XYZ file of C-alpha atoms in Angstrom:
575
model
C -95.539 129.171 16.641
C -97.340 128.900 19.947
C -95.176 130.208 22.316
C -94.154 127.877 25.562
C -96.337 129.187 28.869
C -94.166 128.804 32.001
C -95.185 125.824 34.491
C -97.227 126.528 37.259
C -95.281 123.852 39.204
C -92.063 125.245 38.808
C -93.045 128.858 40.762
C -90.839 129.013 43.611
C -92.732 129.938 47.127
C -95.243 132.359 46.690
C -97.686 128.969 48.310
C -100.826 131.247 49.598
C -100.785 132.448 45.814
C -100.699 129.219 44.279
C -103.386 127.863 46.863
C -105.636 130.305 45.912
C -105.405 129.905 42.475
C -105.718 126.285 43.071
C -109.078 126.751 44.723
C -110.871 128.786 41.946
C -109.515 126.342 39.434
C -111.661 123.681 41.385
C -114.697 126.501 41.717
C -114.542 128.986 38.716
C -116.947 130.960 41.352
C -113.598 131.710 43.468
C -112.421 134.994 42.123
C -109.179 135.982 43.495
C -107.459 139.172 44.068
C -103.436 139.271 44.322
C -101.903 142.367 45.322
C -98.486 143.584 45.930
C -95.296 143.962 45.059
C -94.591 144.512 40.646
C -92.017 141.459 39.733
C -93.113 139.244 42.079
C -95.112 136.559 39.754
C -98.203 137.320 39.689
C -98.671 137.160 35.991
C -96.639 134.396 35.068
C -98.305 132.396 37.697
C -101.588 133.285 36.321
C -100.771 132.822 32.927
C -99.565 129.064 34.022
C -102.871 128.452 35.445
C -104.815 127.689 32.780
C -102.829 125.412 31.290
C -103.388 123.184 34.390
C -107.219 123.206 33.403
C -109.161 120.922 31.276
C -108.509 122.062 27.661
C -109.410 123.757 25.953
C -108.774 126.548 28.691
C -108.435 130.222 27.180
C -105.885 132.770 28.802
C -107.843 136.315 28.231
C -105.318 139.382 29.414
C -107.816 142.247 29.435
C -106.384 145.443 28.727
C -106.862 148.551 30.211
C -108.004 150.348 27.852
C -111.022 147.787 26.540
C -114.316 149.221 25.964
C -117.680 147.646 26.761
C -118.285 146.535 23.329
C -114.820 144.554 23.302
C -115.137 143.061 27.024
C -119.511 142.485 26.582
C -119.618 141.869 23.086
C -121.457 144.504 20.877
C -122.679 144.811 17.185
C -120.819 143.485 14.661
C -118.776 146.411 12.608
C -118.748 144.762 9.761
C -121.693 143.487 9.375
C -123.462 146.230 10.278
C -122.074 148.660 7.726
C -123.056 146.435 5.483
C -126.605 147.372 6.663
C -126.880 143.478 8.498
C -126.586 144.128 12.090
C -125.851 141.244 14.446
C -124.383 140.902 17.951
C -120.362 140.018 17.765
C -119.098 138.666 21.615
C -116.364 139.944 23.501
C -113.488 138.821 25.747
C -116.183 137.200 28.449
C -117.141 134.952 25.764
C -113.629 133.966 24.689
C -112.874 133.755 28.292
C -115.455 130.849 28.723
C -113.948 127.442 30.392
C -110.210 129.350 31.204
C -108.967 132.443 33.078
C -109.790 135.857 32.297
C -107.073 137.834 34.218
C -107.268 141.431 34.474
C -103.729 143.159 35.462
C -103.888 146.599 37.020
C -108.006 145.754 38.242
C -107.705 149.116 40.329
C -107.721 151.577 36.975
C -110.216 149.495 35.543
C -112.959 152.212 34.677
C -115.970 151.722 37.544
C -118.429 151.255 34.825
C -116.831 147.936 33.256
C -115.898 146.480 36.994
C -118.980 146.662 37.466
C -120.273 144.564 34.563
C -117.288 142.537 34.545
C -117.875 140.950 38.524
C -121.898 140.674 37.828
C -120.813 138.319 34.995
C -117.922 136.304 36.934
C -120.773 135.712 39.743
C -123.534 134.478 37.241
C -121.575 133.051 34.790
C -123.913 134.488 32.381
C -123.949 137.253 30.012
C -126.351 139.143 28.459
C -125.683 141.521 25.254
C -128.348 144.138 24.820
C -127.127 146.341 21.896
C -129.595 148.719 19.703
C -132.575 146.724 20.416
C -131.025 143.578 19.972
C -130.115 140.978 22.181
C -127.969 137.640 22.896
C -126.761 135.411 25.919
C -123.757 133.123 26.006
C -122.260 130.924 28.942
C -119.507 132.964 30.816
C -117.861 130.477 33.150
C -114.297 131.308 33.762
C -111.911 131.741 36.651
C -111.658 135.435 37.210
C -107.980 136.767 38.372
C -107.228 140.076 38.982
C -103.907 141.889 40.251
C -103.020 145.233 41.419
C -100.536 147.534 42.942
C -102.093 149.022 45.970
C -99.395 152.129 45.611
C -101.589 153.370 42.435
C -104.857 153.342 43.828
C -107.177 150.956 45.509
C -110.218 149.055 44.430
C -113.653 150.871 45.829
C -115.137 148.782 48.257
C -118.081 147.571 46.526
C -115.824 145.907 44.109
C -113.325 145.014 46.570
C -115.702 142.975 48.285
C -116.914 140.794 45.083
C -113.556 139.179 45.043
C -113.781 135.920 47.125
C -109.920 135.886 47.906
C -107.136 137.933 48.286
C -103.574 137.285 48.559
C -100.652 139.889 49.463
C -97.856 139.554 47.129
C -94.502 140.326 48.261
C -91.311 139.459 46.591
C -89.120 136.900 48.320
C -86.327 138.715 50.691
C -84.662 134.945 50.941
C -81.107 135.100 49.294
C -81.521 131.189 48.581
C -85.428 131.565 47.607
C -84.074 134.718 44.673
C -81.617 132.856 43.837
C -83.775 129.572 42.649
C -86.091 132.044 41.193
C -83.743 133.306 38.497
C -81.684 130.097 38.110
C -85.167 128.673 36.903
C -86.415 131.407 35.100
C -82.952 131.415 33.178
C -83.465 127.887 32.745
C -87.006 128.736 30.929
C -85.472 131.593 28.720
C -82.773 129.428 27.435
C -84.758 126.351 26.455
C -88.076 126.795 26.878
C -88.965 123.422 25.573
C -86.693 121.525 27.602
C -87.581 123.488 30.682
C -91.628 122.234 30.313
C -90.856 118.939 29.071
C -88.635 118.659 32.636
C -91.292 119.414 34.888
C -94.143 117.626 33.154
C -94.119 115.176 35.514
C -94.955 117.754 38.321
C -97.279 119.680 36.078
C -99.644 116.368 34.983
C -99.957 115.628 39.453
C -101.476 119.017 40.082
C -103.569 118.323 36.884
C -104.776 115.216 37.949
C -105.576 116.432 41.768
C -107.533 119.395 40.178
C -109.517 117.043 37.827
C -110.035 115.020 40.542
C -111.364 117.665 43.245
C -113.243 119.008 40.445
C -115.006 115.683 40.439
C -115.198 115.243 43.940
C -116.337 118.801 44.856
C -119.906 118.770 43.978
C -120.171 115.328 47.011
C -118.321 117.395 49.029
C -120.335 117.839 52.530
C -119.963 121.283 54.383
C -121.853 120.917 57.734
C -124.005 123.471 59.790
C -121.277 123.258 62.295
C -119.060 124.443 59.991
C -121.283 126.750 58.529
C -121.769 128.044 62.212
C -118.014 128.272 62.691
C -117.315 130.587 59.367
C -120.199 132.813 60.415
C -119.330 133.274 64.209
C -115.416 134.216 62.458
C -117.238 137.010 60.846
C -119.296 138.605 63.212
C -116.060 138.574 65.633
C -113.730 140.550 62.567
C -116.615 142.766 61.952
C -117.392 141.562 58.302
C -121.093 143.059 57.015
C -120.857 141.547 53.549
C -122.352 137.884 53.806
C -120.591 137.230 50.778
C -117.475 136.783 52.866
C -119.188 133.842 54.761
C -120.077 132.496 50.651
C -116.678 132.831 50.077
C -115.126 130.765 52.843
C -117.659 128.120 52.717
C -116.927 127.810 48.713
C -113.113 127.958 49.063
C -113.277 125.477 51.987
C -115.190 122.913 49.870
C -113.042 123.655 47.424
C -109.732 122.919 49.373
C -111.378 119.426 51.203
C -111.679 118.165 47.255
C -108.005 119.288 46.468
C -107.068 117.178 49.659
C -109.531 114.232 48.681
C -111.707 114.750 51.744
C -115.671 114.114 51.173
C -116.521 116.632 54.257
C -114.924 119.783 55.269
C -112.753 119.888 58.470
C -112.079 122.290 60.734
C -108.292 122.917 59.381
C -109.610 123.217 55.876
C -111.729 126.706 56.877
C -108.639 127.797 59.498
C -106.773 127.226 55.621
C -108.743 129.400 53.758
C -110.281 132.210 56.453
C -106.849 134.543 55.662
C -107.478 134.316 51.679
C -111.483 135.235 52.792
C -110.970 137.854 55.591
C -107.069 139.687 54.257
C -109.417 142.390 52.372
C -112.301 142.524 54.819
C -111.894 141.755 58.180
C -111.588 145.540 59.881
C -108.008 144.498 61.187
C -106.559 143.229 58.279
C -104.728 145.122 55.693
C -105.010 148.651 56.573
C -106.080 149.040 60.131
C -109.414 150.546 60.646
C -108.259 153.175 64.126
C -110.372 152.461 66.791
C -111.169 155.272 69.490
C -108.073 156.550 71.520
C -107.641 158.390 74.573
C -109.916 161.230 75.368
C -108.455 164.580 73.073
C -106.712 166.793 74.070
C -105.191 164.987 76.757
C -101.467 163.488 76.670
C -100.421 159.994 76.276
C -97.119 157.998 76.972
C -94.502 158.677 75.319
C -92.769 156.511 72.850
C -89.514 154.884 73.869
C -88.010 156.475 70.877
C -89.033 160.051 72.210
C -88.142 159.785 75.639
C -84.898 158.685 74.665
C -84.254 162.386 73.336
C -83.065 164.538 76.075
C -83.064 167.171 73.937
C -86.393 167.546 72.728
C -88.116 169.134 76.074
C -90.844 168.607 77.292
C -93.122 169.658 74.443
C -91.359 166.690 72.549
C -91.551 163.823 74.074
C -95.266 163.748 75.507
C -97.564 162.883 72.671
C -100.761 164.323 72.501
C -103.802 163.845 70.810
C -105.908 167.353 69.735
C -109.173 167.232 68.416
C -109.231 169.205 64.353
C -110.378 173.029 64.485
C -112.994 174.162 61.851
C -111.031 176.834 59.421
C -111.563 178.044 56.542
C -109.107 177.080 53.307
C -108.899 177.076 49.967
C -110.443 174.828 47.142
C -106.969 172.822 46.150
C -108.618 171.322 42.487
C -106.450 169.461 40.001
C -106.505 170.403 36.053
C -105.394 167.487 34.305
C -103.536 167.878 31.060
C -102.983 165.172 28.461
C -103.402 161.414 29.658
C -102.817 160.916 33.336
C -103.530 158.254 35.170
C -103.465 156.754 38.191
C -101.064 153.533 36.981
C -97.897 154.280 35.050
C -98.502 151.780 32.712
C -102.164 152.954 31.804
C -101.783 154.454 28.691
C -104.465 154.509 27.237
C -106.158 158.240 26.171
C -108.408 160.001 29.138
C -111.226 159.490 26.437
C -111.253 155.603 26.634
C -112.728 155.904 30.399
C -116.052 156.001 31.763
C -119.485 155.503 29.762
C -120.442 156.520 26.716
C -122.450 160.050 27.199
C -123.190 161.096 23.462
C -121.781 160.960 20.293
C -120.593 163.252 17.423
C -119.089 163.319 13.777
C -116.072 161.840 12.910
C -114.407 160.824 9.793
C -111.582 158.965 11.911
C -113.260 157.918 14.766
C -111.525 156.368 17.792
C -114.845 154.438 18.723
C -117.268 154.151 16.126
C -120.798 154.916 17.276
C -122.591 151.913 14.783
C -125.981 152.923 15.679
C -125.711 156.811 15.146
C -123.375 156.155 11.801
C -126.097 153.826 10.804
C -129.160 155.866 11.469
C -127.241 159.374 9.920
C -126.710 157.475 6.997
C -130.524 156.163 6.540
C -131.569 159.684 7.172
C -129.341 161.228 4.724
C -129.444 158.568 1.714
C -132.549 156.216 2.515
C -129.756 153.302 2.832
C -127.821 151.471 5.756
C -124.867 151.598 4.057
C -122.514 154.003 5.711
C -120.491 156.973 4.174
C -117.638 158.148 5.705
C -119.278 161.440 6.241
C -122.010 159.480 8.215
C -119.295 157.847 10.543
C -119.568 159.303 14.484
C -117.464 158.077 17.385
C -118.327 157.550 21.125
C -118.107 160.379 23.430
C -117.113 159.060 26.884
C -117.351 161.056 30.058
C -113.821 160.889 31.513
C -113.174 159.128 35.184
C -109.896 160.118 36.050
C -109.374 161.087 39.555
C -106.539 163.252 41.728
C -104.651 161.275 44.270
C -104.303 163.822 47.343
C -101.509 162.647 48.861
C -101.134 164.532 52.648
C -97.617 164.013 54.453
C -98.546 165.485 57.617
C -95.924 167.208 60.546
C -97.181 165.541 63.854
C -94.182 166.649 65.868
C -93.929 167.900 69.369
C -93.540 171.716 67.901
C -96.958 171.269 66.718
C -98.354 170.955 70.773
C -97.321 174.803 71.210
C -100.944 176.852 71.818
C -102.942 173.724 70.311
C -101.341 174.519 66.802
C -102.232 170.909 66.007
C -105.960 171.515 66.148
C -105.534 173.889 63.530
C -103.150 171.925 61.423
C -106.128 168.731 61.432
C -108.170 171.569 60.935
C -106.492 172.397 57.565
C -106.985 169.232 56.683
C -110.008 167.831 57.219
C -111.428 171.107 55.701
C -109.157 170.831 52.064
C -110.381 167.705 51.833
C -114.178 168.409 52.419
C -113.862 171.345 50.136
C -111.159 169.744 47.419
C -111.982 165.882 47.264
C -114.208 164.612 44.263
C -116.142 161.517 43.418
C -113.580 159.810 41.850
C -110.560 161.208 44.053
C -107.975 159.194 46.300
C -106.531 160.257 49.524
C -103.489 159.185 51.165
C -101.668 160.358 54.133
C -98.061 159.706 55.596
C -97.073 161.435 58.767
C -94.316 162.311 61.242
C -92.919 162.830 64.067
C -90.808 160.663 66.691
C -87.790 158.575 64.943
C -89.468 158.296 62.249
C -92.582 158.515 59.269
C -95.323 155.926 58.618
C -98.065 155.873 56.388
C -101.610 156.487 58.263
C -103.651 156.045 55.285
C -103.058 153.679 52.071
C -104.565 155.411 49.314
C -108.659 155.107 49.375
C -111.403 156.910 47.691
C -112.970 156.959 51.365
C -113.102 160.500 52.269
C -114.054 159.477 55.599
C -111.472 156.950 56.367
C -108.959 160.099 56.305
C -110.888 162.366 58.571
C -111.155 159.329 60.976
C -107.713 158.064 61.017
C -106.521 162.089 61.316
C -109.031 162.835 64.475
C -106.667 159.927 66.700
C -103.577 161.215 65.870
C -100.917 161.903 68.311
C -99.014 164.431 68.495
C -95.598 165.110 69.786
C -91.918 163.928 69.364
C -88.879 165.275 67.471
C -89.571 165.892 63.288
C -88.042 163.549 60.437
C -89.208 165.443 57.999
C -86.390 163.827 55.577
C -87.838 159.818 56.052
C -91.277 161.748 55.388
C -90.158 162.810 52.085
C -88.439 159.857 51.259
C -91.507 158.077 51.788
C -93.272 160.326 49.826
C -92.099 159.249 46.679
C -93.080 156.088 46.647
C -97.014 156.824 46.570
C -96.791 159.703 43.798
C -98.175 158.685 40.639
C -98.872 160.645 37.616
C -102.297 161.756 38.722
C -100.897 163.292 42.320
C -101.018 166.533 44.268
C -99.030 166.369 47.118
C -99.850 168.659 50.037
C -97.112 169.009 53.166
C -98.180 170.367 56.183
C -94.697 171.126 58.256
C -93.043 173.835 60.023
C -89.903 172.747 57.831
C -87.387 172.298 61.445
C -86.128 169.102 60.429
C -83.699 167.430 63.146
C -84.070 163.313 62.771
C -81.649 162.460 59.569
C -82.093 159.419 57.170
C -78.665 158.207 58.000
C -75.490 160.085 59.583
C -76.081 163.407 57.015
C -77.342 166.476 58.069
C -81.271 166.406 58.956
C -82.328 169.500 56.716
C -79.902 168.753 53.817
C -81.155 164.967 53.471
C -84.611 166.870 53.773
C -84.168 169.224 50.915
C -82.654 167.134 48.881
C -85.920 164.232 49.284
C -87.801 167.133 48.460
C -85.713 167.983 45.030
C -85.924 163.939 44.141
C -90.148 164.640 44.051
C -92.303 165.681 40.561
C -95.718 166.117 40.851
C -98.152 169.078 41.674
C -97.526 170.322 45.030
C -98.433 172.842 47.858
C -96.544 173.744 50.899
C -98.535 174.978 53.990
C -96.474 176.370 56.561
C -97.304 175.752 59.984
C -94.475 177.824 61.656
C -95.366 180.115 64.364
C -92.460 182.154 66.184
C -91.480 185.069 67.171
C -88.029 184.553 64.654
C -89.239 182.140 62.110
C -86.658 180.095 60.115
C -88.724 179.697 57.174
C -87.879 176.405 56.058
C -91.142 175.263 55.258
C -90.224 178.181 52.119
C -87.327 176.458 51.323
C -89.004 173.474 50.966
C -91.870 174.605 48.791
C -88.996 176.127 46.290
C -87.050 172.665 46.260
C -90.128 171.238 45.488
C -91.349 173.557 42.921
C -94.753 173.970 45.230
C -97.305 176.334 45.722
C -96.397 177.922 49.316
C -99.169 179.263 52.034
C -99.054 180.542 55.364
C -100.939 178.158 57.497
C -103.066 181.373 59.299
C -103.274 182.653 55.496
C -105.261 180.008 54.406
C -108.457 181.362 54.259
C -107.827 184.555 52.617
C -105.253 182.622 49.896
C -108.397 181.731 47.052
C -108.865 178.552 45.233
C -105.599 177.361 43.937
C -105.981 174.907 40.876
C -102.516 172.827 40.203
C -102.367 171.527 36.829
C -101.608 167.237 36.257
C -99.255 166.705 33.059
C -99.802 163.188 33.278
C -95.972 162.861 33.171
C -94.708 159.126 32.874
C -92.197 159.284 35.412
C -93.014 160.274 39.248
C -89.365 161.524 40.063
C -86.694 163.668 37.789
């Protein structure tokens, strides 16, 4: 029984979502990228996509855990124990003429992102498998979705996607509401529910049909062209695919509105889908160059409203890192972690294939090596089950460093900020891997903000860290609280603080509220302790113990050794 797709019509809001999956149904070539918020539509309005395109249109899900041979196509296992090897295809080939939409695109292994855009942007793809090889048509509208909290795309593959959208569930009490009355609607009679908004659905079919026709006579001047290139040298965009992008998706969206040239309004249209994961202020703010270190800025409004701060709280500062020496902080990892919650598939399932070995259950049968042991051993093609071998992969799982980061006005006393950056900027120099994140939250004022969404950047966190401020009271709590949030079961969580919490979460006590954020956290962690006074509290110890941490003296650092904190891969990021 075929089982009833919700319509694409009946999603409520969500309208820069639905435009830009509107636009690379009229250009397959317009890959789109929809991040945000989990439960906010983004598969259910993919999944309605394709049955707004000419049919037959396929709906591929891609799974995490797909190898090359299964997304590429490879030889054909049955075949080939039989001693007849041919090529079988994969998902790209099923994917041909409808949507291949890959949920989660950020823990997609490098190797197969790779692969997987170079195809999208062709629409061709090539099988080379044991000395044989194929080609098929691969023209399909690629969709892929992501929650930026478990990792971000690398660049390089960020930058392939022609839009992006930021998906955020609706805070309207009206807009939620109509959301579930219609889903409920759906649920209960899913027949009913389609054959009621037919009408609706068979309009946005006919103006894609139509703008598909039209878009190929569809005339993009070299004023235009002039205007989306002039955008991008002004928001700092490099890649020239961004001004490909925004002259496809503006074509695109003159045929949806039956236009035969492209307007002015059309590009102002599109420009946010094109520049909301490349333009240097969009997204996460690239910093730009503050005032000269070392010397003091304005205070916040916040800050200067506490009188009881002093002096050393409420003017912000901004000190320059000071070289130390620190440990190597490395992460073991133990079973299956991963970077998404809902990637479950084994550690061994990542990454290329880097040898093979004998199996008589393999996980990934290795058809060439099974094929060639068994010719060697019995002069035949036909495979034994002492012949079988399975893939050896390399694994690509990475640590997320996650640094939440004490900027308060304590931290101005003798420069101790300098060595606190210092800390820092060294653990990660010395600590951070190939295939490592870094994020960093930090503190101080009225409150804590994230500096740094999670990026496999190194250098984005040693810029952001070298501009910031310093100075203003210490919500440690909010800092914890936040914390939470961007621990996943592949994090090490390092807190730099002098543990004198005195900004609460709500009307509690500031250290309680702070303990007790610290309690609600479960992942690998290490507390350096930036307290220096004559009659220390030692908070920051307190902490560590509430959070089951590693604990280090901030001037101890460099005589404390290597500390390696082992990953369970747990599937819960709080207890």
């Amino acid at each position: 029984m075929k089982q009833s797709v919700y319509p694409f019509a009946a999603v409520v809001g969500q309208n820069e979502m639905k435009l830009a999956l509107l636009l690379a149904a009229v250009d397959w070539r317009i890959s789109v990228l929809l991040r945000g918020d989990k439960g906010a539509g983004k598969t259910t309005t993919a999944r309605a996509l394709a049955m707004l395109l000419p049919e037959p249109a396929p709906f591929i899900n891609l799974p995490i855990g797909a190898t090359e041979d299964r997304l590429l196509g490879g030889l054909h296992l049955e075949r080939t124990l039989k001693g007849e090897p041919v090529l079988k295809p994969g998902l790209l080939s099923e994917a041909h003429g409808g949507v291949l939409y890959v949920d989660e695109i950020n823990l997609l292994p490098a190797h197969l992102g790779d692969a997987l855009l170079d195809t999208a942007a062709s629409g061709v793809n090539v099988i080379e498998r044991e000395g044989l090889s194929a080609s098929h048509a691969a023209e399909f509208v690629l969709l892929g979705s992501m929650n930026p909290e478990e990792g971000l795309l690398r660049p390089q593959l960020l930058d392939r996607f022609a839009l992006a959208v930021e998906i955020a569930a609706p805070l309207d009490v009206k807009e939620r509401q109509m959301v579930v009355e219609r889903r409920m609607a759906f649920e209960r009679d899913p027949v009913k529910f389609v054959a009621d908004w037919s009408e609706e659905q068979q309009a946005v079919r006919y103006q894609i049909a139509g703008a598909r026709a039209r878009f190929g006579t569809v005339h993009c001047s070299s004023e235009i062209l002039e205007r989306i290139s002039a955008t991008m040298c002004e928001r700092g965009v490099r890649s020239l695919r961004a001004d490909l992008a925004a002259m496809r998706a503006s074509n695109a969206y003159a045929a949806l509105m039956g236009d035969d040239t492209v307007q002015p309004q059309h590009v102002a249209t599109v420009l946010p889908l094109v520049l909301a994961h490349r333009a240097r202020d969009a997204g996460r703010t690239s910093p730009q160059r503050g005032p000269q270190q070392d010397q003091p800025v304005p205070p916040r409004p916040e800050d200067a409203s506490q009188q009881d701060g002093g002096a050393a709280e409420t003017m912000e500062r901004i000190f320059a890192p000071k070289e130390m020496g620190v440990p190597v902080v490395g992460a073991f990892f133990r079973e299956t972690a991963a970077r998404g919650a809902s990637a479950g598939a084994p550690v061994n399932s990542f990454g290329p294939v880097v040898g093979n070995r004998r199996k008589e259950n393999p996980t990934e049968i290795d058809l060439r090596a099974t094929v060639n042991h068994a010719v060697l051993e019995t002069g035949s093609p036909q495979p034994r089950v002492a012949d079988l071998h399975e893939r050896v992969r390399n694994p690509k799982t990475g640590a997320r460093y996650l640094f939440v980061i004490d900027s308060s006005g304590s931290h101005a006393a003798q420069q101790r900020m300098r060595r606190v950056k210092g800390a820092v900027v060294g653990l990660l120099a010395r600590s951070f891997k190939k295939d490592d994140e870094v994020a960093m939250i930090v503190f101080r004022g009225s409150n804590a903000q994230v500096l740094l969404e999670p990026t496999r950047t190194m250098q984005e966190a040693v810029t952001v860290l070298e501009y910031l401020p310093t100075g203003g009271r210490t919500p440690l709590a909010h800092a914890l609280d936040l914390a939470r949030a961007y621990v996943t079961p592949s994090t090490v969580l390092i807190l730099l603080t002098d543990g004198r919490a005195n900004v609460s979460l709500g009307a509690g006590d500031p250290w309680q509220e702070a303990l007790e954020a610290a309690h609600g956290i479960r992942c690998p962690a290490l507390v350096i302790d930036t307290e220096q006074a004559a009659q220390p509290l030692g908070q920051s110890r307190q902490l560590a113990e509430a959070l089951g941490a590693r604990y280090l003296a901030l001037e101890n650092l460099e005589e404390s050794g290597d500390l390696i904190l082992t990953i369970q891969g747990l599937p819960a990021t709080t207890r």
